[in-house]
CSV table of C-alpha atoms and ligand atoms in Angstrom, one decimal:
chain,number,residue,atom,x,y,z
A,28,UNK,CA,136.4,17.8,178.3
A,29,UNK,CA,140.1,18.4,178.1
A,30,UNK,CA,140.7,14.7,178.6
A,31,UNK,CA,138.6,13.5,175.7
A,32,UNK,CA,139.5,13.1,172.0
A,33,UNK,CA,136.9,15.2,170.2
A,34,UNK,CA,138.2,15.1,166.6
A,35,UNK,CA,135.3,14.6,164.2
A,36,UNK,CA,132.7,14.5,166.9
A,37,UNK,CA,129.7,16.8,167.5
A,38,UNK,CA,130.0,18.5,170.9
A,39,UNK,CA,127.0,20.2,172.6
A,40,UNK,CA,128.2,22.7,175.2
A,41,UNK,CA,125.9,24.2,177.8
A,42,UNK,CA,127.3,27.6,178.6
A,43,UNK,CA,125.8,30.4,180.7
A,44,UNK,CA,125.4,33.2,178.2
A,45,UNK,CA,122.7,34.8,180.2
A,46,UNK,CA,124.2,38.3,179.8
A,47,UNK,CA,122.5,41.6,180.7
A,48,UNK,CA,121.0,43.1,177.5
A,49,UNK,CA,119.4,46.6,177.3
A,50,UNK,CA,117.6,47.7,174.1
A,51,UNK,CA,119.3,44.9,172.1
A,52,UNK,CA,122.8,45.9,173.3
A,53,UNK,CA,124.9,43.6,175.5
A,54,UNK,CA,125.8,45.5,178.7
A,55,UNK,CA,128.5,43.2,179.9
A,56,UNK,CA,130.0,40.4,177.7
A,57,UNK,CA,132.0,38.8,180.5
A,58,UNK,CA,130.1,35.5,180.4
A,59,UNK,CA,130.5,35.3,176.6
A,60,UNK,CA,134.3,36.0,176.8
A,61,UNK,CA,134.6,33.2,179.4
A,62,UNK,CA,132.8,30.7,177.2
A,63,UNK,CA,134.8,31.6,174.1
A,64,UNK,CA,137.9,29.8,175.5
A,65,UNK,CA,135.9,26.5,175.9
A,66,UNK,CA,134.4,26.8,172.5
A,67,UNK,CA,137.8,27.5,170.9
A,68,UNK,CA,139.3,24.5,172.7
A,69,UNK,CA,136.7,22.1,171.3
A,70,UNK,CA,137.0,23.6,167.8
A,71,UNK,CA,140.8,23.3,167.8
A,72,UNK,CA,140.4,19.7,168.9
A,73,UNK,CA,138.5,19.1,165.6
A,74,UNK,CA,134.9,19.0,167.0
A,75,UNK,CA,131.8,20.5,165.5
A,76,UNK,CA,130.4,22.7,168.3
A,77,UNK,CA,126.8,23.4,169.2
A,78,UNK,CA,126.4,25.9,172.1
A,79,UNK,CA,123.3,26.3,174.2
A,80,UNK,CA,122.2,28.6,177.0
A,81,UNK,CA,119.2,30.3,178.5
A,82,UNK,CA,118.6,34.0,178.6
A,83,UNK,CA,116.3,35.6,181.2
A,84,UNK,CA,113.0,34.2,182.2
A,85,UNK,CA,110.7,34.0,179.1
A,86,UNK,CA,107.4,32.1,179.2
A,87,UNK,CA,107.9,28.5,178.0
A,88,UNK,CA,106.7,27.0,174.8
A,89,UNK,CA,107.0,30.1,172.6
A,90,UNK,CA,109.4,32.5,171.0
A,91,UNK,CA,109.7,35.9,172.7
A,92,UNK,CA,111.7,38.5,170.8
A,93,UNK,CA,112.9,40.2,174.0
A,94,UNK,CA,114.7,37.0,175.0
A,95,UNK,CA,116.3,36.0,171.8
A,96,UNK,CA,120.0,35.0,171.9
A,97,UNK,CA,120.5,36.8,168.5
A,98,UNK,CA,122.7,39.6,170.1
A,99,UNK,CA,124.8,36.9,171.8
A,100,UNK,CA,125.3,35.0,168.5
A,101,UNK,CA,126.5,38.2,166.9
A,102,UNK,CA,129.0,38.9,169.7
A,103,UNK,CA,130.2,35.3,169.6
A,104,UNK,CA,130.7,35.6,165.9
A,105,UNK,CA,132.9,38.7,166.5
A,106,UNK,CA,134.9,37.1,169.2
A,107,UNK,CA,135.4,33.8,167.4
A,108,UNK,CA,136.0,35.4,164.0
A,109,UNK,CA,133.7,32.9,162.4
A,110,UNK,CA,130.1,32.4,161.4
A,111,UNK,CA,127.8,31.6,164.4
A,112,UNK,CA,124.3,30.8,163.0
A,113,UNK,CA,121.5,31.0,165.5
A,114,UNK,CA,119.4,27.8,165.2
A,115,UNK,CA,115.7,28.1,166.3
A,116,UNK,CA,114.8,24.6,165.3
A,117,UNK,CA,116.4,21.6,167.0
A,118,UNK,CA,115.5,19.3,164.2
A,119,UNK,CA,117.9,20.9,161.7
A,120,UNK,CA,120.7,21.5,164.3
A,121,UNK,CA,123.9,20.1,162.7
A,122,UNK,CA,127.5,21.4,162.6
A,123,UNK,CA,130.5,20.3,160.6
A,124,UNK,CA,133.9,19.7,162.3
A,125,UNK,CA,135.5,23.1,162.9
A,126,UNK,CA,132.3,25.0,162.8
A,127,UNK,CA,130.0,26.3,165.5
A,128,UNK,CA,126.3,27.2,165.9
A,129,UNK,CA,124.3,28.6,168.8
A,130,UNK,CA,120.9,27.1,169.7
A,131,UNK,CA,118.1,29.7,170.4
A,132,UNK,CA,117.2,30.3,174.1
A,133,UNK,CA,116.6,26.9,175.7
A,134,UNK,CA,113.8,28.4,177.8
A,135,UNK,CA,111.7,28.8,174.7
A,136,UNK,CA,111.4,25.0,174.7
A,137,UNK,CA,108.6,23.2,176.5
A,138,UNK,CA,110.0,20.9,179.1
A,139,UNK,CA,113.3,22.8,179.8
A,140,UNK,CA,112.5,23.8,183.4
A,141,UNK,CA,110.5,20.7,184.1
A,142,UNK,CA,113.6,18.7,183.0
A,143,UNK,CA,111.4,16.6,180.6
A,144,UNK,CA,113.1,13.4,179.4
A,145,UNK,CA,111.7,14.0,176.0
A,146,UNK,CA,113.4,17.4,175.6
A,147,UNK,CA,116.6,16.0,177.2
A,148,UNK,CA,116.7,13.2,174.7
A,149,UNK,CA,116.3,15.6,171.8
A,150,UNK,CA,119.3,17.5,173.1
A,151,UNK,CA,121.2,14.3,173.6
A,152,UNK,CA,120.5,13.2,170.0
A,153,UNK,CA,122.2,16.3,168.7
A,154,UNK,CA,125.6,15.3,169.9
A,155,UNK,CA,128.2,12.7,170.6
A,156,UNK,CA,129.5,14.5,173.7
A,157,UNK,CA,127.6,16.7,176.0
A,158,UNK,CA,129.8,19.3,177.9
A,159,UNK,CA,128.3,21.0,181.0
A,160,UNK,CA,130.3,24.2,181.4
A,161,UNK,CA,127.8,26.6,183.1
A,162,UNK,CA,128.5,26.7,186.9
A,163,UNK,CA,125.9,29.4,187.5
A,164,UNK,CA,123.1,27.1,186.4
A,165,UNK,CA,124.4,23.8,187.9
A,166,UNK,CA,122.1,24.1,190.9
A,167,UNK,CA,119.1,23.7,188.6
A,168,UNK,CA,118.0,20.3,187.3
A,169,UNK,CA,116.8,21.5,183.9
A,170,UNK,CA,116.7,19.5,180.6
A,171,UNK,CA,119.7,21.5,179.2
A,172,UNK,CA,121.8,21.2,182.4
A,173,UNK,CA,120.8,17.8,184.0
A,174,UNK,CA,118.5,15.8,181.7
A,175,UNK,CA,120.7,15.9,178.7
A,176,UNK,CA,123.6,14.5,180.7
A,177,UNK,CA,121.6,11.4,181.5
A,178,UNK,CA,121.0,10.6,177.8
A,179,UNK,CA,124.1,11.8,175.9
A,180,UNK,CA,126.6,9.2,174.7
A,181,UNK,CA,129.3,10.9,176.7
A,182,UNK,CA,128.7,13.6,179.3
A,183,UNK,CA,131.5,15.6,181.0
A,184,UNK,CA,132.4,18.8,182.7
A,185,UNK,CA,133.9,21.7,180.7
A,186,UNK,CA,137.0,23.7,181.7
A,187,UNK,CA,135.1,26.6,183.2
A,188,UNK,CA,132.9,24.4,185.4
A,189,UNK,CA,135.9,22.3,186.5
A,190,UNK,CA,138.0,25.3,187.4
A,191,UNK,CA,135.1,26.9,189.5
A,192,UNK,CA,134.4,23.7,191.4
A,193,UNK,CA,138.1,23.1,192.2
A,194,UNK,CA,138.6,26.7,193.3
A,195,UNK,CA,135.5,26.8,195.6
A,196,UNK,CA,136.3,23.5,197.1
A,197,UNK,CA,139.8,24.6,198.0
A,198,UNK,CA,138.6,27.9,199.4
A,199,UNK,CA,135.9,26.3,201.6
A,200,UNK,CA,137.7,23.2,202.8
A,201,UNK,CA,139.1,24.8,205.9
A,202,UNK,CA,138.0,28.4,206.1
A,203,UNK,CA,139.9,30.5,208.7
A,204,UNK,CA,137.9,32.0,211.5
A,205,UNK,CA,136.4,34.5,212.1
A,206,UNK,CA,134.1,34.1,209.0
A,207,UNK,CA,131.7,36.9,208.0
A,208,UNK,CA,128.9,36.0,205.6
A,209,UNK,CA,127.2,38.9,203.8
A,210,UNK,CA,123.9,38.1,202.2
A,211,UNK,CA,122.0,40.9,200.5
A,212,UNK,CA,119.9,41.5,197.4
A,213,UNK,CA,116.3,40.8,196.4
A,214,UNK,CA,115.8,37.1,196.4
A,215,UNK,CA,114.6,36.9,199.9
A,216,UNK,CA,113.0,33.4,200.1
A,217,UNK,CA,116.0,31.5,198.7
A,218,UNK,CA,118.5,33.4,200.6
A,219,UNK,CA,116.8,33.2,204.0
A,220,UNK,CA,117.1,29.4,203.7
A,221,UNK,CA,120.9,29.8,203.2
A,222,UNK,CA,121.2,31.9,206.4
A,223,UNK,CA,120.1,28.9,208.5
A,224,UNK,CA,123.2,27.0,207.3
A,225,UNK,CA,125.5,30.1,207.3
A,226,UNK,CA,124.5,30.7,210.9
A,227,UNK,CA,126.4,27.5,211.9
A,228,UNK,CA,129.4,28.4,209.8
A,229,UNK,CA,130.0,32.1,210.3
A,230,UNK,CA,130.8,34.1,213.4
A,231,UNK,CA,129.0,37.1,211.9
A,232,UNK,CA,126.2,37.5,209.4
A,233,UNK,CA,125.5,40.8,207.7
A,234,UNK,CA,122.3,41.1,205.8
A,235,UNK,CA,121.3,43.7,203.3
A,236,UNK,CA,118.5,44.6,200.7
A,237,UNK,CA,115.2,42.8,201.0
A,238,UNK,CA,116.7,40.3,203.4
A,239,UNK,CA,117.6,43.0,205.9
A,240,UNK,CA,114.2,44.6,205.5
A,241,UNK,CA,112.6,41.2,206.5
A,242,UNK,CA,114.8,41.1,209.6
A,243,UNK,CA,113.9,44.8,210.4
A,244,UNK,CA,110.2,43.8,210.2
A,245,UNK,CA,110.9,40.7,212.3
A,246,UNK,CA,112.4,43.0,215.0
A,247,UNK,CA,109.0,44.8,215.1
A,248,UNK,CA,109.7,47.9,213.0
A,249,UNK,CA,107.5,49.1,210.2
A,250,UNK,CA,109.2,48.9,206.8
A,251,UNK,CA,106.6,50.9,204.9
A,252,UNK,CA,106.7,50.1,201.2
A,253,UNK,CA,110.1,48.4,201.3
A,254,UNK,CA,110.9,45.1,199.5
A,255,UNK,CA,110.5,42.4,202.1
A,256,UNK,CA,108.9,39.0,202.6
A,257,UNK,CA,106.0,39.3,205.1
A,258,UNK,CA,105.4,35.5,205.1
A,259,UNK,CA,109.0,34.9,206.2
A,260,UNK,CA,109.1,37.2,209.2
A,261,UNK,CA,108.8,34.2,211.5
A,262,UNK,CA,111.7,32.4,209.7
A,263,UNK,CA,113.8,35.6,210.1
A,264,UNK,CA,112.9,35.7,213.8
A,265,UNK,CA,114.1,32.0,214.2
A,266,UNK,CA,117.4,32.8,212.5
A,267,UNK,CA,118.0,35.9,214.5
A,268,UNK,CA,117.5,33.8,217.7
A,269,UNK,CA,120.3,31.5,216.5
A,270,UNK,CA,123.0,33.9,215.5
A,271,UNK,CA,123.4,37.7,216.1
A,272,UNK,CA,122.4,39.5,213.0
A,273,UNK,CA,123.2,43.3,213.4
A,274,UNK,CA,120.3,45.4,212.2
A,275,UNK,CA,121.0,48.7,210.5
A,276,UNK,CA,121.1,51.6,212.9
A,277,UNK,CA,120.4,54.1,210.0
A,278,UNK,CA,119.0,53.6,206.5
A,279,UNK,CA,118.5,55.5,203.3
A,280,UNK,CA,114.9,55.7,202.1
A,281,UNK,CA,113.0,57.1,199.2
A,282,UNK,CA,109.3,57.2,198.1
A,283,UNK,CA,109.7,55.9,194.6
A,284,UNK,CA,112.0,53.1,193.1
A,285,UNK,CA,113.6,55.4,190.6
A,286,UNK,CA,117.0,56.5,189.4
A,287,UNK,CA,116.3,60.2,190.2
A,288,UNK,CA,114.7,59.6,193.7
A,289,UNK,CA,116.4,61.6,196.4
A,290,UNK,CA,117.9,59.4,199.2
A,291,UNK,CA,116.9,60.5,202.7
A,292,UNK,CA,118.7,59.4,205.8
A,293,UNK,CA,116.5,58.0,208.6
A,294,UNK,CA,116.6,55.8,211.7
A,295,UNK,CA,114.4,52.7,211.9
A,296,UNK,CA,112.0,54.5,214.3
A,297,UNK,CA,111.2,57.1,211.6
A,298,UNK,CA,110.2,54.9,208.7
A,299,UNK,CA,106.9,56.2,207.3
A,300,UNK,CA,104.2,54.1,205.6
A,301,UNK,CA,105.1,55.3,202.1
A,302,UNK,CA,108.9,54.9,202.6
A,303,UNK,CA,111.1,52.4,200.8
A,304,UNK,CA,114.3,51.4,202.5
A,305,UNK,CA,116.8,51.1,199.6
A,306,UNK,CA,120.2,51.2,201.4
A,307,UNK,CA,121.9,51.3,204.8
A,308,UNK,CA,123.0,54.6,206.2
A,309,UNK,CA,126.6,55.8,206.7
A,310,UNK,CA,126.9,54.7,210.3
A,311,UNK,CA,125.7,51.2,209.5
A,312,UNK,CA,128.1,51.1,206.5
A,313,UNK,CA,131.0,51.9,208.8
A,314,UNK,CA,130.0,49.2,211.3
A,315,UNK,CA,129.6,46.6,208.6
A,316,UNK,CA,132.9,47.6,207.0
A,317,UNK,CA,134.7,47.2,210.3
A,318,UNK,CA,133.3,43.6,210.7
A,319,UNK,CA,134.5,42.8,207.2
A,320,UNK,CA,138.0,44.3,207.9
A,321,UNK,CA,138.5,42.1,210.9
A,322,UNK,CA,137.4,38.8,209.2
A,323,UNK,CA,139.7,36.0,208.1
A,324,UNK,CA,137.2,34.7,205.7
A,325,UNK,CA,134.5,36.6,203.9
A,326,UNK,CA,131.6,35.2,201.8
A,327,UNK,CA,129.6,37.7,199.9
A,328,UNK,CA,126.5,37.4,197.8
A,329,UNK,CA,124.1,40.2,197.2
A,330,UNK,CA,124.3,44.0,197.4
A,331,UNK,CA,123.3,46.0,200.6
A,332,UNK,CA,121.1,48.3,198.6
A,333,UNK,CA,119.8,49.4,195.2
A,334,UNK,CA,123.4,50.0,194.1
A,335,UNK,CA,122.3,50.5,190.4
A,336,UNK,CA,121.1,54.0,191.6
A,337,UNK,CA,124.3,55.8,192.8
A,338,UNK,CA,122.5,57.5,195.7
A,339,UNK,CA,121.5,54.1,197.1
A,340,UNK,CA,124.8,52.5,196.4
A,341,UNK,CA,127.0,53.9,199.2
A,342,UNK,CA,126.4,51.1,201.7
A,343,UNK,CA,127.4,48.5,199.0
A,344,UNK,CA,130.4,50.6,198.0
A,345,UNK,CA,131.8,51.2,201.5
A,346,UNK,CA,131.4,47.5,202.3
A,347,UNK,CA,132.9,46.4,199.0
A,348,UNK,CA,135.9,48.6,199.6
A,349,UNK,CA,136.4,47.2,203.1
A,350,UNK,CA,136.2,43.6,201.8
A,351,UNK,CA,138.8,44.5,199.1
A,352,UNK,CA,141.1,46.1,201.7
A,353,UNK,CA,140.7,43.2,204.2
A,354,UNK,CA,143.6,40.8,204.6
A,355,UNK,CA,141.0,38.0,204.9
A,356,UNK,CA,140.3,35.5,202.1
A,357,UNK,CA,137.2,36.8,200.3
A,358,UNK,CA,134.9,34.9,198.0
A,359,UNK,CA,132.1,36.8,196.1
A,360,UNK,CA,129.5,35.3,193.8
A,361,UNK,CA,126.4,36.2,191.8
A,362,UNK,CA,125.6,38.3,188.8
A,363,UNK,CA,124.6,41.5,190.8
A,364,UNK,CA,127.5,41.1,193.2
A,365,UNK,CA,130.0,40.9,190.3
A,366,UNK,CA,128.3,43.9,188.7
A,367,UNK,CA,128.7,45.9,192.0
A,368,UNK,CA,132.4,44.7,192.2
A,369,UNK,CA,132.9,45.9,188.6
A,370,UNK,CA,131.1,49.2,189.3
A,371,UNK,CA,133.3,50.0,192.3
A,372,UNK,CA,136.5,48.8,190.6
A,373,UNK,CA,137.6,46.4,193.4
A,374,UNK,CA,138.0,43.2,191.4
A,375,UNK,CA,141.7,42.9,192.4
A,376,UNK,CA,140.9,43.0,196.1
A,377,UNK,CA,138.6,39.9,196.0
A,378,UNK,CA,140.4,36.6,196.4
A,379,UNK,CA,137.9,34.6,194.4
A,380,UNK,CA,135.1,35.7,192.1
A,381,UNK,CA,132.5,33.0,191.4
A,382,UNK,CA,130.2,33.3,188.4
A,383,UNK,CA,127.4,31.6,190.3
A,384,UNK,CA,124.8,33.3,192.5
A,385,UNK,CA,122.3,30.6,193.5
A,386,UNK,CA,124.8,27.8,192.6
A,387,UNK,CA,127.5,29.5,194.7
A,388,UNK,CA,125.2,29.7,197.7
A,389,UNK,CA,124.2,26.1,197.4
A,390,UNK,CA,127.8,25.0,197.1
A,391,UNK,CA,128.7,27.0,200.2
A,392,UNK,CA,126.0,25.1,202.1
A,393,UNK,CA,127.6,21.8,201.0
A,394,UNK,CA,124.6,20.9,198.9
A,395,UNK,CA,125.1,18.7,195.8
A,396,UNK,CA,124.6,20.5,192.5
A,397,UNK,CA,122.3,18.3,190.4
A,398,UNK,CA,124.1,19.1,187.1
A,399,UNK,CA,127.4,18.2,188.7
A,400,UNK,CA,126.0,15.1,190.5
A,401,UNK,CA,124.8,13.6,187.3
A,402,UNK,CA,128.2,14.0,185.7
A,403,UNK,CA,129.8,12.3,188.7
A,404,UNK,CA,127.3,9.4,188.4
A,405,UNK,CA,128.1,9.0,184.7
A,406,UNK,CA,131.8,9.1,185.4
A,407,UNK,CA,131.4,6.4,188.1
A,408,UNK,CA,129.6,4.3,185.5
B,12,AMP,P1,119.9,39.4,194.1
B,12,AMP,O1,119.6,39.0,192.7
B,12,AMP,O2,119.1,38.7,195.1
B,12,AMP,O3,121.4,39.4,194.4
B,12,AMP,O4,119.4,40.9,194.2
B,12,AMP,C1,120.1,42.0,193.6
B,12,AMP,C2,119.1,43.1,193.4
B,12,AMP,O5,118.6,43.5,194.7
B,12,AMP,C3,119.8,44.4,192.9
B,12,AMP,O6,119.3,44.6,191.6
B,12,AMP,C4,119.4,45.5,193.8
B,12,AMP,O7,119.0,46.6,193.2
B,12,AMP,C5,118.3,44.9,194.6
B,12,AMP,N1,118.1,45.4,195.9
B,12,AMP,C6,119.0,45.5,196.9
B,12,AMP,N2,118.6,46.1,198.0
B,12,AMP,C7,117.3,46.4,197.7
B,12,AMP,C8,116.2,47.1,198.4
B,12,AMP,N3,116.4,47.5,199.7
B,12,AMP,N4,115.0,47.2,197.9
B,12,AMP,C9,114.8,46.8,196.6
B,12,AMP,N5,115.8,46.1,195.8
B,12,AMP,C10,117.0,46.0,196.4
């Protein structure tokens, strides 16, 4: 985008404004702050700017009040110091040079997730230049990330996306050994797939959350009511045969998934049918932290436990502090991982923070990101 002359043109920028919102209040505006710089750059170049983003996972084809971008439009307005109307109808979406508007949640529109050509063409007709600036959504071929780039007169990368791609590429070109990959969190099926690839790259793999629970089940222990993926126990077994994945030696369990649930320390042999494993225990935390301390390269995506509840956050905290204290080069990515890093105040100790979760993991595996690939195709003519 920085290389184009934008004066007098309408620029449609795909940002990632998928911020956590609780009761209509934005919990963290980090993603909005990051996008503001791109929007201001286009405005000061003399463009009229339309911004679009998704928010959460609403049902497609209808408006859902819980997923409106209205709070984001309001925050953008405060940060930019100018009016930011929220446009729910694509038909009337127009902006004058120097002004900006936000399109309502693109996931309300039929065809967004299916990457329909019809919707992509409607987006493309709104603008002279399409700017893809949302790294965290670049692994998805949706109408607002990929389709629109096929049809817009000009399609290019925005500064946030460019910076992220360059930084990750530099970091991963020749990673120093030993590498420790840490994969935790709740999205078990997508992340198990990643482990296959990481098993060939990393000397050690640490798993946490629902992924760890699936490995615990694969080792023959009962996991009670814990989050895990019973259908993928076989896959976990195959990965564990390829690379050594240390199982927790102690875990913190509860009976209910609740902020006031008391955390009880147990060994894997003592898990009862109504227990939920929600964190690793202190001995496991120490062992995982020692692995991280000795690593030359650390890749981290996903918490070790339900860190939103303090009593189930100790494993994540101890590991996070070890990563921050390690002399190795560390890269962390993903919304929840960044939230944990923020919670434990260790931002300064991480060498590179990626905004992407899924996109970060796909990049790490060397997969091409569809929304980036289409820009490269367009640039190649
Ligand atoms: P992800 O989006 O895959 O990075 O998952 C992050 C979420 O996983 C966080 O909200 C955690 O609370 C949740 N999580 C981590 N460990 C567990 C666990 N053992 N059981 C249930 N949820 C977990």
